[in-house]
Amino acid sequence: MLGWFKKKFTQPDDEKQTAITAEESLPDPPAPVDAAVQPEHGQQEEKTVQGENTATQGSADADSSMFSRLSKRLSKTKESLVYRMDTLFLGKKEIDADLFDELEEILITADLGIATTMEILDDARKRVKRKELSDPQLLKGVLKEKIRDYIMESDKPAELVMPKDGPFVIMVVGVNGVGKTTTIGKITNKFKKSGQSVLLVAADTFRAAAVAQLKIWGERNQTKVVFQKEGADPSSVVFEGIGKAIDDDYDVVIVDTAGRLHTQVNLMEELKKINRVMGKRLTGAPHEVLLVLDATTGQNGVSQAKLFNDSVPVTGLALTKLDGTAKGGIIANVCRELSIPIRFIGIGEQIEDLRDFDPDEFLDALFDE
């Protein structure tokens, strides 16, 4: 679970201690014993163990189901990457130049990017020369290891960006059509489930549909939305929203922004202004700048990330629509190129399909046989 959603579940030991009342601390009165119906000590222990085993089994089944769902939703990338590698390696007895050429095509097609692909293959070639690698079947493990290294090098604990006091402000950026507002709605649901109060701010004032869509998600999550009339200054909406969050003691503020890349210069200047206004209204804000990327756009997503990062320092990524693309290798390339941690991946339309990104879970599901 991402650190953002654990905030309300933790409680200091001293607070837990004071929560115990005098009545709770007293021993319970002894219950009357009926020898005819009272179970034996061994039977009681057996029932307790059975109950614990059932709960454990239920949790394991849920985890297995979620993993299976992730594995199935990554099927297009698995077909373009893992299954093609398996076919390539089938029956091969040695690693030669022809095998590396075919493997290069597979990796680039899966959108790992040319530079990332070359780096992976160079590492494999060095291992072959040092006689550390000779079996083609082991190349898949080398690839998985390298992708994990790229992801972990950019990984940073999400909770580190959270403030000690006041509302946690998240500024969400990205081009139109990547699923930005939907992602906001799903993240809001996660915060609400963890017991935190959330305020949404509609700072995309140039599209009436954007405000309307955010309002719909606000109603679904029973969350208030701060908005102004169409065409209003986005920064003034943000200033008002953060002020309300401070006054009403909200835990989280999520700000939706515009994504009109066809007016690129104006958009980036607007985002810079919003970023400055946030910092003036609340020191340290925004604490997280979350960039939403559509995984189906492939390498274009990397270009978008660089563009936004030049204007407002991006601290986290959400990759949507991974279930609809064979280019899931973009995850490795984004991490290698940008060194920005991935917070979420989207693998479907349902609320639970926005998953907290777990590198090991993702790679195990991707390379799952």
Short mmCIF file of C-alpha atoms in Angstrom, two decimals:
data_model
loop_
_atom_site.label_atom_id
_atom_site.label_comp_id
_atom_site.label_asym_id
_atom_site.label_seq_id
_atom_site.Cartn_x
_atom_site.Cartn_y
_atom_site.Cartn_z
CA MET A 1 0.00 0.00 0.00
CA LEU A 2 1.29 3.45 -0.93
CA GLY A 3 2.42 5.41 2.13
CA TRP A 4 -0.16 8.15 1.49
CA PHE A 5 -2.99 5.80 2.42
CA LYS A 6 -1.55 4.55 5.71
CA LYS A 7 -1.74 7.88 7.50
CA LYS A 8 -4.99 7.22 9.36
CA PHE A 9 -4.17 3.62 10.23
CA THR A 10 -1.18 4.42 12.44
CA GLN A 11 -1.58 5.49 16.04
CA PRO A 12 1.16 6.24 18.61
CA ASP A 13 1.46 3.73 21.43
CA ASP A 14 0.73 6.38 24.08
CA GLU A 15 -2.54 7.30 22.32
CA LYS A 16 -3.54 3.64 22.15
CA GLN A 17 -2.82 3.31 25.87
CA THR A 18 -4.94 6.30 26.88
CA ALA A 19 -7.78 5.02 24.71
CA ILE A 20 -8.23 2.07 27.07
CA THR A 21 -10.86 2.98 29.67
CA ALA A 22 -10.93 1.83 33.25
CA GLU A 23 -13.90 -0.40 32.47
CA GLU A 24 -12.03 -2.05 29.59
CA SER A 25 -9.02 -2.68 31.84
CA LEU A 26 -11.05 -4.61 34.42
CA PRO A 27 -11.19 -8.39 34.05
CA ASP A 28 -14.45 -9.82 32.71
CA PRO A 29 -16.65 -11.58 35.28
CA PRO A 30 -16.39 -15.36 35.12
CA ALA A 31 -19.03 -16.93 32.91
CA PRO A 32 -21.21 -19.72 34.30
CA VAL A 33 -19.94 -23.15 33.32
CA ASP A 34 -22.35 -25.81 32.16
CA ALA A 35 -20.50 -29.10 32.09
CA ALA A 36 -22.99 -30.57 29.66
CA VAL A 37 -22.37 -27.99 26.94
CA GLN A 38 -18.96 -26.51 27.78
CA PRO A 39 -16.44 -27.48 25.03
CA GLU A 40 -13.22 -29.04 26.13
CA HIS A 41 -10.04 -26.95 26.11
CA GLY A 42 -8.65 -28.77 23.08
CA GLN A 43 -11.85 -28.15 21.10
CA GLN A 44 -11.69 -24.41 21.84
CA GLU A 45 -8.11 -24.25 20.60
CA GLU A 46 -9.05 -26.15 17.45
CA LYS A 47 -11.89 -23.71 16.64
CA THR A 48 -9.59 -20.72 17.21
CA VAL A 49 -6.95 -22.13 14.89
CA GLN A 50 -9.59 -22.92 12.27
CA GLY A 51 -10.85 -19.31 12.44
CA GLU A 52 -7.34 -17.92 12.04
CA ASN A 53 -6.65 -20.25 9.13
CA THR A 54 -9.88 -19.19 7.40
CA ALA A 55 -9.01 -15.48 7.73
CA THR A 56 -5.48 -16.10 6.45
CA GLN A 57 -6.81 -18.14 3.54
CA GLY A 58 -9.30 -15.37 2.67
CA SER A 59 -6.51 -12.78 2.59
CA ALA A 60 -4.32 -15.05 0.46
CA ASP A 61 -7.19 -15.67 -1.97
CA ALA A 62 -7.77 -11.92 -2.33
CA ASP A 63 -4.07 -11.29 -2.99
CA SER A 64 -3.99 -14.13 -5.53
CA SER A 65 -7.07 -12.74 -7.27
CA MET A 66 -5.58 -9.24 -7.51
CA PHE A 67 -2.29 -10.63 -8.85
CA SER A 68 -4.15 -12.75 -11.40
CA ARG A 69 -6.13 -9.69 -12.53
CA LEU A 70 -2.92 -7.68 -12.97
CA SER A 71 -1.30 -10.52 -14.92
CA LYS A 72 -4.29 -10.80 -17.27
CA ARG A 73 -4.50 -7.04 -17.82
CA LEU A 74 -0.86 -6.98 -18.91
CA SER A 75 -1.54 -9.66 -21.53
CA LYS A 76 -0.84 -7.41 -24.55
CA THR A 77 2.59 -6.45 -23.27
CA LYS A 78 3.27 -10.07 -22.32
CA GLU A 79 2.45 -11.15 -25.88
CA SER A 80 4.73 -8.52 -27.44
CA LEU A 81 7.60 -9.02 -25.00
CA VAL A 82 7.62 -12.19 -22.90
CA TYR A 83 5.92 -14.63 -25.27
CA ARG A 84 7.99 -13.45 -28.24
CA MET A 85 11.16 -13.92 -26.20
CA ASP A 86 10.05 -17.43 -25.23
CA THR A 87 9.48 -18.24 -28.91
CA LEU A 88 12.86 -16.79 -29.84
CA PHE A 89 14.73 -18.79 -27.19
CA LEU A 90 12.87 -22.04 -27.85
CA GLY A 91 15.32 -24.66 -29.09
CA LYS A 92 18.27 -22.25 -29.12
CA LYS A 93 21.49 -23.78 -27.85
CA GLU A 94 23.73 -20.72 -27.81
CA ILE A 95 23.67 -16.95 -27.63
CA ASP A 96 24.93 -15.48 -30.90
CA ALA A 97 24.75 -12.22 -32.88
CA ASP A 98 21.58 -13.27 -34.71
CA LEU A 99 19.78 -13.91 -31.43
CA PHE A 100 20.78 -10.48 -30.11
CA ASP A 101 19.52 -8.83 -33.32
CA GLU A 102 16.11 -10.49 -32.99
CA LEU A 103 15.96 -9.71 -29.28
CA GLU A 104 16.72 -6.05 -30.01
CA GLU A 105 13.68 -5.86 -32.30
CA ILE A 106 11.44 -7.42 -29.64
CA LEU A 107 12.56 -4.98 -26.93
CA ILE A 108 12.16 -1.91 -29.12
CA THR A 109 8.70 -3.08 -30.28
CA ALA A 110 7.66 -3.39 -26.61
CA ASP A 111 8.68 0.27 -26.26
CA LEU A 112 11.66 -0.06 -23.97
CA GLY A 113 13.25 2.61 -26.14
CA ILE A 114 16.41 2.44 -28.22
CA ALA A 115 18.83 3.71 -25.56
CA THR A 116 17.38 1.45 -22.85
CA THR A 117 17.39 -1.55 -25.20
CA MET A 118 21.03 -0.96 -26.19
CA GLU A 119 22.07 -0.68 -22.55
CA ILE A 120 20.32 -3.94 -21.65
CA LEU A 121 21.85 -5.81 -24.59
CA ASP A 122 25.32 -4.39 -23.94
CA ASP A 123 25.11 -5.69 -20.39
CA ALA A 124 24.05 -9.14 -21.69
CA ARG A 125 26.89 -9.20 -24.25
CA LYS A 126 29.44 -8.43 -21.54
CA ARG A 127 28.10 -11.31 -19.46
CA VAL A 128 28.41 -13.63 -22.44
CA LYS A 129 32.02 -12.54 -23.05
CA ARG A 130 32.86 -13.13 -19.39
CA LYS A 131 31.25 -16.58 -19.75
CA GLU A 132 28.73 -15.64 -17.04
CA LEU A 133 25.90 -16.28 -19.48
CA SER A 134 25.62 -18.99 -22.11
CA ASP A 135 22.07 -20.39 -21.95
CA PRO A 136 19.55 -18.37 -24.06
CA GLN A 137 16.80 -19.30 -21.60
CA LEU A 138 18.57 -17.26 -18.90
CA LEU A 139 18.39 -14.05 -20.94
CA LYS A 140 14.81 -13.49 -19.84
CA GLY A 141 15.94 -13.41 -16.22
CA VAL A 142 18.69 -10.92 -17.08
CA LEU A 143 16.14 -8.66 -18.77
CA LYS A 144 13.78 -8.81 -15.78
CA GLU A 145 16.67 -7.97 -13.45
CA LYS A 146 17.72 -4.93 -15.53
CA ILE A 147 14.16 -3.56 -15.76
CA ARG A 148 13.83 -3.90 -11.99
CA ASP A 149 17.12 -2.02 -11.53
CA TYR A 150 15.83 0.89 -13.64
CA ILE A 151 12.60 1.05 -11.65
CA MET A 152 14.28 0.82 -8.25
CA GLU A 153 16.87 3.49 -9.11
CA SER A 154 14.06 6.02 -9.58
CA ASP A 155 11.94 4.79 -6.69
CA LYS A 156 11.46 7.10 -3.71
CA PRO A 157 9.14 6.47 -0.74
CA ALA A 158 5.87 8.29 -1.43
CA GLU A 159 5.34 9.29 2.20
CA LEU A 160 8.48 11.45 2.18
CA VAL A 161 6.66 14.16 0.24
CA MET A 162 3.87 14.43 2.82
CA PRO A 163 3.89 17.49 5.13
CA LYS A 164 4.03 17.11 8.90
CA ASP A 165 1.26 19.68 9.36
CA GLY A 166 -1.61 21.03 7.28
CA PRO A 167 -3.20 19.61 4.15
CA PHE A 168 -1.28 17.39 1.74
CA VAL A 169 -1.51 19.19 -1.63
CA ILE A 170 -1.26 17.18 -4.86
CA MET A 171 -1.07 19.01 -8.18
CA VAL A 172 -2.11 16.71 -11.05
CA VAL A 173 -0.81 17.53 -14.54
CA GLY A 174 -0.95 15.91 -17.97
CA VAL A 175 -2.30 16.45 -21.48
CA ASN A 176 -6.00 16.18 -22.23
CA GLY A 177 -7.24 12.66 -22.84
CA VAL A 178 -4.75 10.72 -20.70
CA GLY A 179 -7.32 9.99 -17.99
CA LYS A 180 -6.23 12.75 -15.61
CA THR A 181 -9.60 13.54 -14.02
CA THR A 182 -10.57 9.86 -13.77
CA THR A 183 -7.26 9.16 -12.04
CA ILE A 184 -8.00 11.97 -9.58
CA GLY A 185 -11.39 10.40 -8.82
CA LYS A 186 -9.83 7.01 -8.14
CA ILE A 187 -7.07 8.45 -5.94
CA THR A 188 -9.73 10.36 -4.00
CA ASN A 189 -11.53 7.08 -3.37
CA LYS A 190 -8.32 5.60 -1.94
CA PHE A 191 -7.86 8.53 0.45
CA LYS A 192 -11.48 8.36 1.56
CA LYS A 193 -11.19 4.65 2.28
CA SER A 194 -8.15 5.35 4.47
CA GLY A 195 -10.26 7.74 6.55
CA GLN A 196 -8.94 11.03 5.21
CA SER A 197 -10.91 14.10 4.17
CA VAL A 198 -10.32 15.27 0.60
CA LEU A 199 -11.03 18.57 -1.19
CA LEU A 200 -10.97 18.68 -5.00
CA VAL A 201 -10.02 21.87 -6.86
CA ALA A 202 -11.11 22.36 -10.49
CA ALA A 203 -8.28 24.48 -11.91
CA ASP A 204 -8.99 23.54 -15.54
CA THR A 205 -11.31 26.48 -16.06
CA PHE A 206 -11.11 26.55 -19.85
CA ARG A 207 -13.06 23.34 -20.40
CA ALA A 208 -16.54 23.22 -18.95
CA ALA A 209 -16.48 19.44 -19.39
CA ALA A 210 -13.43 19.18 -17.12
CA VAL A 211 -15.24 20.89 -14.24
CA ALA A 212 -18.37 18.82 -14.84
CA GLN A 213 -16.40 15.58 -14.84
CA LEU A 214 -14.62 16.49 -11.59
CA LYS A 215 -17.99 17.31 -10.01
CA ILE A 216 -19.27 13.85 -10.96
CA TRP A 217 -16.31 12.23 -9.23
CA GLY A 218 -16.89 14.52 -6.25
CA GLU A 219 -20.47 13.25 -5.97
CA ARG A 220 -19.38 9.62 -6.29
CA ASN A 221 -16.85 10.03 -3.51
CA GLN A 222 -19.01 12.40 -1.44
CA THR A 223 -16.26 14.98 -1.73
CA LYS A 224 -16.54 18.75 -2.11
CA VAL A 225 -15.25 20.45 -5.25
CA VAL A 226 -14.00 24.06 -5.35
CA PHE A 227 -14.68 25.67 -8.74
CA GLN A 228 -15.43 29.03 -10.35
CA LYS A 229 -17.11 30.11 -13.56
CA GLU A 230 -15.73 29.03 -16.91
CA GLY A 231 -12.73 31.11 -18.01
CA ALA A 232 -11.78 32.16 -14.46
CA ASP A 233 -8.11 32.51 -13.54
CA PRO A 234 -6.98 28.98 -12.51
CA SER A 235 -4.61 30.38 -9.90
CA SER A 236 -7.45 32.17 -8.12
CA VAL A 237 -9.39 28.89 -7.92
CA VAL A 238 -6.34 27.19 -6.43
CA PHE A 239 -5.77 30.03 -3.95
CA GLU A 240 -9.39 29.77 -2.82
CA GLY A 241 -9.26 25.98 -2.60
CA ILE A 242 -6.13 25.76 -0.47
CA GLY A 243 -7.49 28.50 1.79
CA LYS A 244 -10.68 26.47 2.33
CA ALA A 245 -8.66 23.34 3.05
CA ILE A 246 -6.64 25.18 5.69
CA ASP A 247 -9.70 26.79 7.30
CA ASP A 248 -11.77 23.59 7.32
CA ASP A 249 -8.87 21.31 8.30
CA TYR A 250 -8.89 19.01 5.27
CA ASP A 251 -6.28 16.26 5.11
CA VAL A 252 -5.75 16.25 1.33
CA VAL A 253 -6.19 18.73 -1.54
CA ILE A 254 -6.09 17.42 -5.12
CA VAL A 255 -5.84 20.03 -7.88
CA ASP A 256 -6.89 19.24 -11.46
CA THR A 257 -5.10 21.35 -14.09
CA ALA A 258 -5.47 21.99 -17.82
CA GLY A 259 -3.60 20.02 -20.46
CA ARG A 260 -3.81 21.94 -23.73
CA LEU A 261 -0.54 21.08 -25.46
CA HIS A 262 -1.60 22.83 -28.67
CA THR A 263 -1.10 26.08 -26.75
CA GLN A 264 2.04 24.74 -25.15
CA VAL A 265 3.73 27.97 -24.08
CA ASN A 266 0.60 29.41 -22.45
CA LEU A 267 -0.12 26.13 -20.67
CA MET A 268 3.35 25.83 -19.17
CA GLU A 269 3.33 29.43 -17.99
CA GLU A 270 -0.06 28.83 -16.41
CA LEU A 271 1.24 25.75 -14.57
CA LYS A 272 4.24 27.71 -13.31
CA LYS A 273 1.92 30.41 -11.97
CA ILE A 274 -0.33 27.85 -10.23
CA ASN A 275 2.76 26.29 -8.69
CA ARG A 276 3.93 29.68 -7.35
CA VAL A 277 0.49 30.59 -5.98
CA MET A 278 0.29 27.28 -4.12
CA GLY A 279 3.63 27.95 -2.45
CA LYS A 280 2.55 31.45 -1.41
CA ARG A 281 -0.76 30.25 0.04
CA LEU A 282 0.78 27.26 1.84
CA THR A 283 4.50 26.89 2.44
CA GLY A 284 5.83 23.76 0.75
CA ALA A 285 2.85 23.29 -1.55
CA PRO A 286 2.44 21.50 -3.86
CA HIS A 287 3.93 18.58 -1.99
CA GLU A 288 3.44 16.26 -4.95
CA VAL A 289 3.27 17.07 -8.67
CA LEU A 290 1.72 13.95 -10.19
CA LEU A 291 2.04 13.58 -13.96
CA VAL A 292 -0.52 11.32 -15.64
CA LEU A 293 0.72 9.58 -18.80
CA ASP A 294 -1.20 7.44 -21.27
CA ALA A 295 0.86 4.25 -21.70
CA THR A 296 -0.57 3.68 -25.19
CA THR A 297 1.31 6.75 -26.48
CA GLY A 298 4.64 4.98 -25.95
CA GLN A 299 7.73 7.11 -26.40
CA ASN A 300 5.60 10.21 -26.84
CA GLY A 301 4.84 9.87 -23.14
CA VAL A 302 8.53 10.31 -22.33
CA SER A 303 8.59 13.53 -24.37
CA GLN A 304 5.50 14.79 -22.51
CA ALA A 305 7.12 13.99 -19.16
CA LYS A 306 10.26 15.96 -20.05
CA LEU A 307 8.15 18.91 -21.20
CA PHE A 308 6.11 19.10 -17.99
CA ASN A 309 9.15 18.45 -15.79
CA ASP A 310 10.89 21.46 -17.31
CA SER A 311 8.05 23.71 -16.12
CA VAL A 312 6.99 22.19 -12.80
CA PRO A 313 9.24 19.64 -11.05
CA VAL A 314 7.35 16.35 -11.41
CA THR A 315 7.67 14.16 -8.30
CA GLY A 316 5.55 11.16 -9.31
CA LEU A 317 3.97 9.41 -12.29
CA ALA A 318 0.68 7.65 -12.94
CA LEU A 319 0.65 5.43 -16.03
CA THR A 320 -2.87 4.78 -17.32
CA LYS A 321 -4.30 2.32 -19.89
CA LEU A 322 -1.59 -0.30 -19.47
CA ASP A 323 -4.24 -2.93 -20.18
CA GLY A 324 -4.80 -1.51 -23.67
CA THR A 325 -1.25 -1.47 -24.96
CA ALA A 326 1.54 -3.82 -25.99
CA LYS A 327 4.01 -1.09 -25.04
CA GLY A 328 4.27 -1.75 -21.31
CA GLY A 329 8.05 -1.57 -21.64
CA ILE A 330 7.55 2.20 -21.43
CA ILE A 331 7.75 1.78 -17.64
CA ALA A 332 11.43 0.81 -17.81
CA ASN A 333 12.23 3.60 -20.25
CA VAL A 334 10.41 6.30 -18.26
CA CYS A 335 12.23 5.32 -15.08
CA ARG A 336 15.62 5.22 -16.81
CA GLU A 337 15.15 8.49 -18.72
CA LEU A 338 13.50 10.60 -16.02
CA SER A 339 14.38 9.09 -12.62
CA ILE A 340 10.85 9.90 -11.42
CA PRO A 341 9.05 7.30 -9.26
CA ILE A 342 5.90 5.64 -10.53
CA ARG A 343 3.08 5.99 -7.99
CA PHE A 344 0.17 4.32 -9.82
CA ILE A 345 -0.61 2.16 -12.83
CA GLY A 346 -4.05 1.94 -14.47
CA ILE A 347 -5.12 -1.47 -15.77
CA GLY A 348 -8.84 -0.94 -16.39
CA GLU A 349 -11.95 1.17 -15.89
CA GLN A 350 -12.95 0.01 -12.40
CA ILE A 351 -11.94 2.01 -9.30
CA GLU A 352 -9.75 -0.85 -8.04
CA ASP A 353 -7.95 -0.93 -11.41
CA LEU A 354 -5.82 2.05 -10.40
CA ARG A 355 -3.13 0.12 -8.57
CA ASP A 356 -0.44 1.41 -6.22
CA PHE A 357 2.70 0.60 -8.17
CA ASP A 358 4.74 -2.25 -6.71
CA PRO A 359 7.81 -3.02 -8.87
CA ASP A 360 8.13 -6.65 -7.81
CA GLU A 361 4.41 -7.35 -8.20
CA PHE A 362 4.41 -5.71 -11.65
CA LEU A 363 7.43 -7.66 -12.91
CA ASP A 364 6.21 -10.96 -11.47
CA ALA A 365 2.86 -10.43 -13.21
CA LEU A 366 4.53 -9.42 -16.48
CA PHE A 367 6.87 -12.41 -16.53
CA ASP A 368 4.30 -14.79 -15.07
CA GLU A 369 4.22 -18.02 -17.08
#
